[in-house]
């Protein structure tokens, strides 16, 4: 392999579940960048640190939850996103302000105005949730 064509080591890559800037740390950036094409700009949200009953989750459980769940708030949608009528016959899967789930390694990470964001393709959105705090991410961890 020549010096110009070396494989990039991915050992130091940051996983999506760690690519989070809490809202307390920094508000949503404004103005947002213009999102081209079929992209959806998402701000990942953090994993709960307490149960509904108020118990603090240990780091090992939070690590498991973060591994299983990737949720974010849609900040912007590209001008061509969800326009393919063959691919999306029922229209948009999400709108700005919605919370969506996406695959753990999906999207392009970017750092914009001090906030960690993800740039997803429109078809990388897996589902929409009304409120991410309603997701019981610890449900299957006790089995």
PDB file of C-alpha atoms in Angstrom:
ATOM      1  CA  UNK A   1       0.000   0.000   0.000  1.00  0.00           C
ATOM      2  CA  UNK A   2       1.429   3.368  -0.968  1.00  0.00           C
ATOM      3  CA  UNK A   3       1.818   6.238   1.436  1.00  0.00           C
ATOM      4  CA  UNK A   4      -1.015   8.150  -0.283  1.00  0.00           C
ATOM      5  CA  UNK A   5      -3.516   5.284   0.171  1.00  0.00           C
ATOM      6  CA  UNK A   6      -3.279   4.361   3.831  1.00  0.00           C
ATOM      7  CA  UNK A   7      -6.290   3.035   5.657  1.00  0.00           C
ATOM      8  CA  UNK A   8      -7.494   5.365   8.364  1.00  0.00           C
ATOM      9  CA  UNK A   9      -7.584   3.808  11.833  1.00  0.00           C
ATOM     10  CA  UNK A  10     -11.083   3.921  13.314  1.00  0.00           C
ATOM     11  CA  UNK A  11      -9.937   2.871  16.782  1.00  0.00           C
ATOM     12  CA  UNK A  12     -10.360   6.398  18.135  1.00  0.00           C
ATOM     13  CA  UNK A  13     -13.763   7.027  16.518  1.00  0.00           C
ATOM     14  CA  UNK A  14     -16.440   8.379  18.856  1.00  0.00           C
ATOM     15  CA  UNK A  15     -19.641   6.351  18.981  1.00  0.00           C
ATOM     16  CA  UNK A  16     -23.006   8.076  18.457  1.00  0.00           C
ATOM     17  CA  UNK A  17     -24.119   7.321  22.015  1.00  0.00           C
ATOM     18  CA  UNK A  18     -21.183   9.371  23.325  1.00  0.00           C
ATOM     19  CA  UNK A  19     -21.661  12.187  20.793  1.00  0.00           C
ATOM     20  CA  UNK A  20     -23.945  14.318  22.981  1.00  0.00           C
ATOM     21  CA  UNK A  21     -23.907  17.913  24.204  1.00  0.00           C
ATOM     22  CA  UNK A  22     -26.529  18.387  26.937  1.00  0.00           C
ATOM     23  CA  UNK A  23     -28.954  21.276  26.546  1.00  0.00           C
ATOM     24  CA  UNK A  24     -27.740  22.542  29.947  1.00  0.00           C
ATOM     25  CA  UNK A  25     -24.225  22.821  28.472  1.00  0.00           C
ATOM     26  CA  UNK A  26     -25.306  24.715  25.337  1.00  0.00           C
ATOM     27  CA  UNK A  27     -28.665  25.671  23.795  1.00  0.00           C
ATOM     28  CA  UNK A  28     -29.552  24.703  20.228  1.00  0.00           C
ATOM     29  CA  UNK A  29     -27.270  26.628  17.862  1.00  0.00           C
ATOM     30  CA  UNK A  30     -28.719  29.616  16.064  1.00  0.00           C
ATOM     31  CA  UNK A  31     -28.754  30.254  13.210  1.00  0.00           C
ATOM     32  CA  UNK A  32     -28.575  26.678  11.977  1.00  0.00           C
ATOM     33  CA  UNK A  33     -26.598  25.758   8.877  1.00  0.00           C
ATOM     34  CA  UNK A  34     -28.601  25.261   5.671  1.00  0.00           C
ATOM     35  CA  UNK A  35     -29.085  21.515   5.234  1.00  0.00           C
ATOM     36  CA  UNK A  36     -28.860  20.351   1.605  1.00  0.00           C
ATOM     37  CA  UNK A  37     -30.494  17.441  -0.139  1.00  0.00           C
ATOM     38  CA  UNK A  38     -31.802  14.361   1.615  1.00  0.00           C
ATOM     39  CA  UNK A  39     -30.323  15.174   5.033  1.00  0.00           C
ATOM     40  CA  UNK A  40     -31.843  15.520   8.501  1.00  0.00           C
ATOM     41  CA  UNK A  41     -29.904  17.455  11.171  1.00  0.00           C
ATOM     42  CA  UNK A  42     -30.346  15.903  14.613  1.00  0.00           C
ATOM     43  CA  UNK A  43     -29.170  16.890  18.076  1.00  0.00           C
ATOM     44  CA  UNK A  44     -28.626  13.713  20.136  1.00  0.00           C
ATOM     45  CA  UNK A  45     -30.226  13.700  23.593  1.00  0.00           C
ATOM     46  CA  UNK A  46     -28.642  12.193  26.667  1.00  0.00           C
ATOM     47  CA  UNK A  47     -29.568   8.981  28.419  1.00  0.00           C
ATOM     48  CA  UNK A  48     -31.548   9.181  31.653  1.00  0.00           C
ATOM     49  CA  UNK A  49     -29.467   8.972  34.820  1.00  0.00           C
ATOM     50  CA  UNK A  50     -32.467   8.116  37.042  1.00  0.00           C
ATOM     51  CA  UNK A  51     -35.348   5.662  36.895  1.00  0.00           C
ATOM     52  CA  UNK A  52     -38.968   6.830  37.016  1.00  0.00           C
ATOM     53  CA  UNK A  53     -38.868   6.006  40.741  1.00  0.00           C
ATOM     54  CA  UNK A  54     -35.883   8.287  41.285  1.00  0.00           C
ATOM     55  CA  UNK A  55     -33.162   5.643  41.637  1.00  0.00           C
ATOM     56  CA  UNK A  56     -29.786   6.583  40.194  1.00  0.00           C
ATOM     57  CA  UNK A  57     -28.673   4.251  37.418  1.00  0.00           C
ATOM     58  CA  UNK A  58     -25.154   2.849  37.776  1.00  0.00           C
ATOM     59  CA  UNK A  59     -22.661   3.629  35.009  1.00  0.00           C
ATOM     60  CA  UNK A  60     -22.796   0.031  33.728  1.00  0.00           C
ATOM     61  CA  UNK A  61     -26.563   0.313  33.130  1.00  0.00           C
ATOM     62  CA  UNK A  62     -26.186   3.762  31.528  1.00  0.00           C
ATOM     63  CA  UNK A  63     -23.534   2.279  29.223  1.00  0.00           C
ATOM     64  CA  UNK A  64     -25.929  -0.537  28.235  1.00  0.00           C
ATOM     65  CA  UNK A  65     -28.773   1.931  27.687  1.00  0.00           C
ATOM     66  CA  UNK A  66     -26.564   4.218  25.604  1.00  0.00           C
ATOM     67  CA  UNK A  67     -25.486   1.236  23.517  1.00  0.00           C
ATOM     68  CA  UNK A  68     -29.081   0.236  22.820  1.00  0.00           C
ATOM     69  CA  UNK A  69     -30.642   3.647  22.305  1.00  0.00           C
ATOM     70  CA  UNK A  70     -29.860   6.585  20.069  1.00  0.00           C
ATOM     71  CA  UNK A  71     -32.430   9.368  20.179  1.00  0.00           C
ATOM     72  CA  UNK A  72     -32.225  12.936  18.968  1.00  0.00           C
ATOM     73  CA  UNK A  73     -34.236  16.078  18.313  1.00  0.00           C
ATOM     74  CA  UNK A  74     -34.679  17.104  14.669  1.00  0.00           C
ATOM     75  CA  UNK A  75     -33.301  20.627  14.207  1.00  0.00           C
ATOM     76  CA  UNK A  76     -33.481  20.956  10.419  1.00  0.00           C
ATOM     77  CA  UNK A  77     -34.538  19.006   7.332  1.00  0.00           C
ATOM     78  CA  UNK A  78     -32.985  19.298   3.880  1.00  0.00           C
ATOM     79  CA  UNK A  79     -34.971  20.603   0.933  1.00  0.00           C
ATOM     80  CA  UNK A  80     -35.088  17.189  -0.791  1.00  0.00           C
ATOM     81  CA  UNK A  81     -35.652  15.043   2.319  1.00  0.00           C
ATOM     82  CA  UNK A  82     -38.737  12.815   2.039  1.00  0.00           C
ATOM     83  CA  UNK A  83     -39.528  14.127  -1.461  1.00  0.00           C
ATOM     84  CA  UNK A  84     -38.995  10.737  -3.157  1.00  0.00           C
ATOM     85  CA  UNK A  85     -42.601   9.538  -3.532  1.00  0.00           C
ATOM     86  CA  UNK A  86     -41.492   5.975  -4.375  1.00  0.00           C
ATOM     87  CA  UNK A  87     -39.395   5.719  -1.231  1.00  0.00           C
ATOM     88  CA  UNK A  88     -41.773   7.665   1.053  1.00  0.00           C
ATOM     89  CA  UNK A  89     -45.293   7.111  -0.346  1.00  0.00           C
ATOM     90  CA  UNK A  90     -46.877   8.271   2.928  1.00  0.00           C
ATOM     91  CA  UNK A  91     -44.844  11.471   3.143  1.00  0.00           C
ATOM     92  CA  UNK A  92     -42.414  12.732   5.773  1.00  0.00           C
ATOM     93  CA  UNK A  93     -41.296  10.495   8.598  1.00  0.00           C
ATOM     94  CA  UNK A  94     -40.507  13.465  10.870  1.00  0.00           C
ATOM     95  CA  UNK A  95     -40.597  17.258  11.184  1.00  0.00           C
ATOM     96  CA  UNK A  96     -38.431  19.866  12.883  1.00  0.00           C
ATOM     97  CA  UNK A  97     -38.847  19.551  16.650  1.00  0.00           C
ATOM     98  CA  UNK A  98     -39.665  15.816  16.577  1.00  0.00           C
ATOM     99  CA  UNK A  99     -37.640  13.271  18.514  1.00  0.00           C
ATOM    100  CA  UNK A 100     -36.385  10.391  16.390  1.00  0.00           C
ATOM    101  CA  UNK A 101     -34.480   7.153  16.873  1.00  0.00           C
ATOM    102  CA  UNK A 102     -31.655   6.139  14.539  1.00  0.00           C
ATOM    103  CA  UNK A 103     -29.033   3.395  14.287  1.00  0.00           C
ATOM    104  CA  UNK A 104     -26.062   3.526  16.602  1.00  0.00           C
ATOM    105  CA  UNK A 105     -23.457   4.165  13.894  1.00  0.00           C
ATOM    106  CA  UNK A 106     -25.657   6.195  11.546  1.00  0.00           C
ATOM    107  CA  UNK A 107     -24.886   9.660  10.279  1.00  0.00           C
ATOM    108  CA  UNK A 108     -22.020  12.094  10.028  1.00  0.00           C
ATOM    109  CA  UNK A 109     -20.898  13.696  13.271  1.00  0.00           C
ATOM    110  CA  UNK A 110     -20.261  17.423  13.301  1.00  0.00           C
ATOM    111  CA  UNK A 111     -19.478  20.052  15.881  1.00  0.00           C
ATOM    112  CA  UNK A 112     -21.312  23.324  15.230  1.00  0.00           C
ATOM    113  CA  UNK A 113     -21.179  26.377  17.534  1.00  0.00           C
ATOM    114  CA  UNK A 114     -20.120  24.225  20.478  1.00  0.00           C
ATOM    115  CA  UNK A 115     -22.886  21.640  19.998  1.00  0.00           C
ATOM    116  CA  UNK A 116     -22.473  18.054  18.822  1.00  0.00           C
ATOM    117  CA  UNK A 117     -24.872  17.246  15.986  1.00  0.00           C
ATOM    118  CA  UNK A 118     -25.546  14.369  13.586  1.00  0.00           C
ATOM    119  CA  UNK A 119     -26.305  14.683   9.905  1.00  0.00           C
ATOM    120  CA  UNK A 120     -28.485  11.723   8.885  1.00  0.00           C
ATOM    121  CA  UNK A 121     -29.977  10.733   5.550  1.00  0.00           C
ATOM    122  CA  UNK A 122     -33.775  10.882   5.570  1.00  0.00           C
ATOM    123  CA  UNK A 123     -34.080   7.083   5.418  1.00  0.00           C
ATOM    124  CA  UNK A 124     -31.824   6.611   8.462  1.00  0.00           C
ATOM    125  CA  UNK A 125     -34.617   7.759  10.778  1.00  0.00           C
ATOM    126  CA  UNK A 126     -36.019   4.547  12.274  1.00  0.00           C
ATOM    127  CA  UNK A 127     -38.985   5.884  14.253  1.00  0.00           C
ATOM    128  CA  UNK A 128     -40.464   9.009  15.756  1.00  0.00           C
ATOM    129  CA  UNK A 129     -41.304   9.328  19.459  1.00  0.00           C
ATOM    130  CA  UNK A 130     -43.498  11.977  21.079  1.00  0.00           C
ATOM    131  CA  UNK A 131     -41.315  12.309  24.163  1.00  0.00           C
ATOM    132  CA  UNK A 132     -37.918  10.604  24.537  1.00  0.00           C
ATOM    133  CA  UNK A 133     -38.403  10.378  28.307  1.00  0.00           C
ATOM    134  CA  UNK A 134     -41.274   7.938  27.657  1.00  0.00           C
ATOM    135  CA  UNK A 135     -38.849   5.408  26.226  1.00  0.00           C
ATOM    136  CA  UNK A 136     -38.209   2.806  28.907  1.00  0.00           C
ATOM    137  CA  UNK A 137     -34.690   2.052  27.811  1.00  0.00           C
ATOM    138  CA  UNK A 138     -34.016  -0.245  30.787  1.00  0.00           C
ATOM    139  CA  UNK A 139     -36.907  -2.634  29.973  1.00  0.00           C
ATOM    140  CA  UNK A 140     -34.867  -5.512  28.488  1.00  0.00           C
ATOM    141  CA  UNK A 141     -31.732  -5.007  30.558  1.00  0.00           C
ATOM    142  CA  UNK A 142     -32.975  -7.000  33.569  1.00  0.00           C
ATOM    143  CA  UNK A 143     -33.574 -10.243  31.641  1.00  0.00           C
TER     144      UNK A 143
END
